[in-house]
């Protein structure tokens, strides 16, 4: 018999049929027959959305989109960063950012993540956080 935690029970009870279907789409998304998002990432997106604690994550996602847009020096589009980088793994995002030959001023790749300097302040996002933010973006686009 599977043991369900109180948190999981509350999350499951808070989901509508439509929300459950949207989460299922995220879980079933694949790249070259490999799941794009890990189970832990999918559970975290479900928890954040069902518990309505997504405001900080959306702020992080906005900053990550700024960084992703900067990686495409020709068109300034962010889509390739999220959808053409293979399965959403920290190493894939790190490789994507590290391979950029000339990042614009204010954007630096550091050991654990990326730093964006806006002149009036900085914002950092770790590579470990990027799969979750990518899954959150996927959820927003598909639901």
Coordinates of C-alpha atoms in Angstrom, one line a residue:
X1 CA 0.0 0.0 0.0
X2 CA 1.3 3.4 -0.9
X3 CA 1.8 5.9 1.8
X4 CA 0.5 9.4 1.0
X5 CA 1.8 12.3 3.1
X6 CA -0.6 15.0 4.4
X7 CA 0.9 17.5 2.0
X8 CA 0.4 15.2 -1.0
X9 CA -3.2 14.6 0.1
X10 CA -3.9 18.4 0.3
X11 CA -2.3 19.0 -3.1
X12 CA -4.4 16.2 -4.7
X13 CA -7.6 17.5 -3.2
X14 CA -6.9 21.0 -4.4
X15 CA -6.6 20.0 -8.1
X16 CA -9.4 20.2 -10.6
X17 CA -9.7 17.8 -13.5
X18 CA -8.3 20.5 -15.8
X19 CA -5.3 21.1 -13.5
X20 CA -4.6 17.4 -13.2
X21 CA -4.6 17.2 -17.0
X22 CA -2.2 20.1 -17.3
X23 CA 0.2 18.4 -14.8
X24 CA -0.1 15.2 -16.7
X25 CA 1.0 16.9 -19.9
X26 CA 4.1 18.2 -18.1
X27 CA 4.9 14.7 -16.8
X28 CA 4.5 13.1 -20.3
X29 CA 6.6 15.7 -22.2
X30 CA 9.5 13.9 -23.8
X31 CA 12.6 14.8 -25.8
X32 CA 14.0 12.0 -27.9
X33 CA 11.9 9.4 -25.9
X34 CA 13.4 10.7 -22.6
X35 CA 11.2 12.5 -20.1
X36 CA 11.9 16.3 -20.3
X37 CA 11.3 16.8 -16.6
X38 CA 12.1 14.6 -13.7
X39 CA 9.4 13.4 -11.3
X40 CA 10.7 15.6 -8.5
X41 CA 10.4 18.7 -10.8
X42 CA 6.9 17.7 -11.8
X43 CA 5.8 17.3 -8.2
X44 CA 7.3 20.6 -7.2
X45 CA 5.4 22.4 -10.0
X46 CA 2.2 20.7 -8.9
X47 CA 2.9 21.7 -5.3
X48 CA 3.6 25.3 -6.1
X49 CA 0.6 25.7 -8.3
X50 CA -1.9 23.8 -6.2
X51 CA -0.7 25.6 -3.0
X52 CA -0.7 29.0 -4.8
X53 CA 2.9 29.8 -3.7
X54 CA 4.1 30.6 -7.2
X55 CA 4.8 34.3 -7.0
X56 CA 8.6 34.0 -6.1
X57 CA 9.0 31.3 -8.8
X58 CA 7.3 33.6 -11.4
X59 CA 9.7 36.4 -10.5
X60 CA 12.7 34.0 -11.0
X61 CA 11.2 32.8 -14.3
X62 CA 11.0 36.4 -15.5
X63 CA 14.7 36.9 -14.8
X64 CA 15.6 33.6 -16.4
X65 CA 13.7 34.6 -19.5
X66 CA 15.8 37.8 -19.6
X67 CA 19.0 35.7 -19.4
X68 CA 17.6 33.2 -22.0
X69 CA 16.8 36.1 -24.4
X70 CA 20.4 37.3 -24.1
X71 CA 21.7 34.0 -25.2
X72 CA 20.2 34.5 -28.7
X73 CA 22.2 37.5 -29.9
X74 CA 20.5 37.6 -33.3
X75 CA 16.8 37.7 -32.5
X76 CA 16.8 38.0 -28.7
X77 CA 14.3 35.1 -28.5
X78 CA 14.2 32.9 -25.4
X79 CA 12.5 29.8 -26.9
X80 CA 15.6 27.9 -27.9
X81 CA 16.9 28.1 -24.4
X82 CA 13.9 26.2 -23.0
X83 CA 12.7 24.0 -25.9
X84 CA 15.9 23.2 -27.9
X85 CA 18.2 22.2 -25.1
X86 CA 17.1 18.6 -24.6
X87 CA 15.9 17.2 -21.3
X88 CA 15.6 19.9 -18.6
X89 CA 18.7 19.2 -16.5
X90 CA 21.0 21.6 -14.7
X91 CA 23.9 20.5 -16.8
X92 CA 22.0 21.2 -20.1
X93 CA 21.2 24.7 -19.0
X94 CA 24.8 25.3 -17.8
X95 CA 26.1 24.0 -21.1
X96 CA 23.7 26.2 -23.1
X97 CA 24.8 29.3 -21.2
X98 CA 28.5 28.4 -21.1
X99 CA 28.6 27.8 -24.9
X100 CA 27.5 31.3 -25.7
X101 CA 30.5 33.0 -27.2
X102 CA 29.7 36.5 -26.2
X103 CA 27.2 37.1 -23.4
X104 CA 26.0 40.7 -23.2
X105 CA 27.3 42.9 -20.4
X106 CA 25.5 42.3 -17.1
X107 CA 25.1 38.6 -17.7
X108 CA 27.7 36.3 -16.2
X109 CA 27.9 32.5 -15.8
X110 CA 29.2 31.6 -12.4
X111 CA 30.0 28.2 -11.0
X112 CA 26.5 27.4 -9.7
X113 CA 24.4 29.6 -11.9
X114 CA 23.9 32.8 -13.8
X115 CA 24.0 36.4 -12.5
X116 CA 22.2 39.2 -14.1
X117 CA 23.4 42.7 -13.2
X118 CA 20.7 45.3 -14.0
X119 CA 22.9 48.2 -12.8
X120 CA 20.6 49.0 -9.9
X121 CA 20.9 45.4 -8.5
X122 CA 21.7 41.9 -9.3
X123 CA 19.6 38.7 -9.6
X124 CA 21.0 35.2 -9.5
X125 CA 19.5 31.9 -10.6
X126 CA 21.2 28.5 -9.9
X127 CA 21.4 25.9 -12.6
X128 CA 19.7 23.5 -10.2
X129 CA 16.6 25.7 -10.2
X130 CA 16.3 26.0 -14.0
X131 CA 14.6 22.7 -14.6
X132 CA 11.8 23.6 -12.2
X133 CA 11.5 27.1 -13.8
X134 CA 11.5 25.5 -17.3
X135 CA 8.7 23.1 -16.2
X136 CA 6.7 26.0 -14.7
X137 CA 7.0 27.9 -18.1
X138 CA 5.9 24.7 -19.9
X139 CA 2.9 24.6 -17.5
X140 CA 2.0 28.2 -18.2
X141 CA 2.2 27.7 -21.9
X142 CA 0.2 24.5 -22.1
X143 CA -2.6 25.3 -19.6

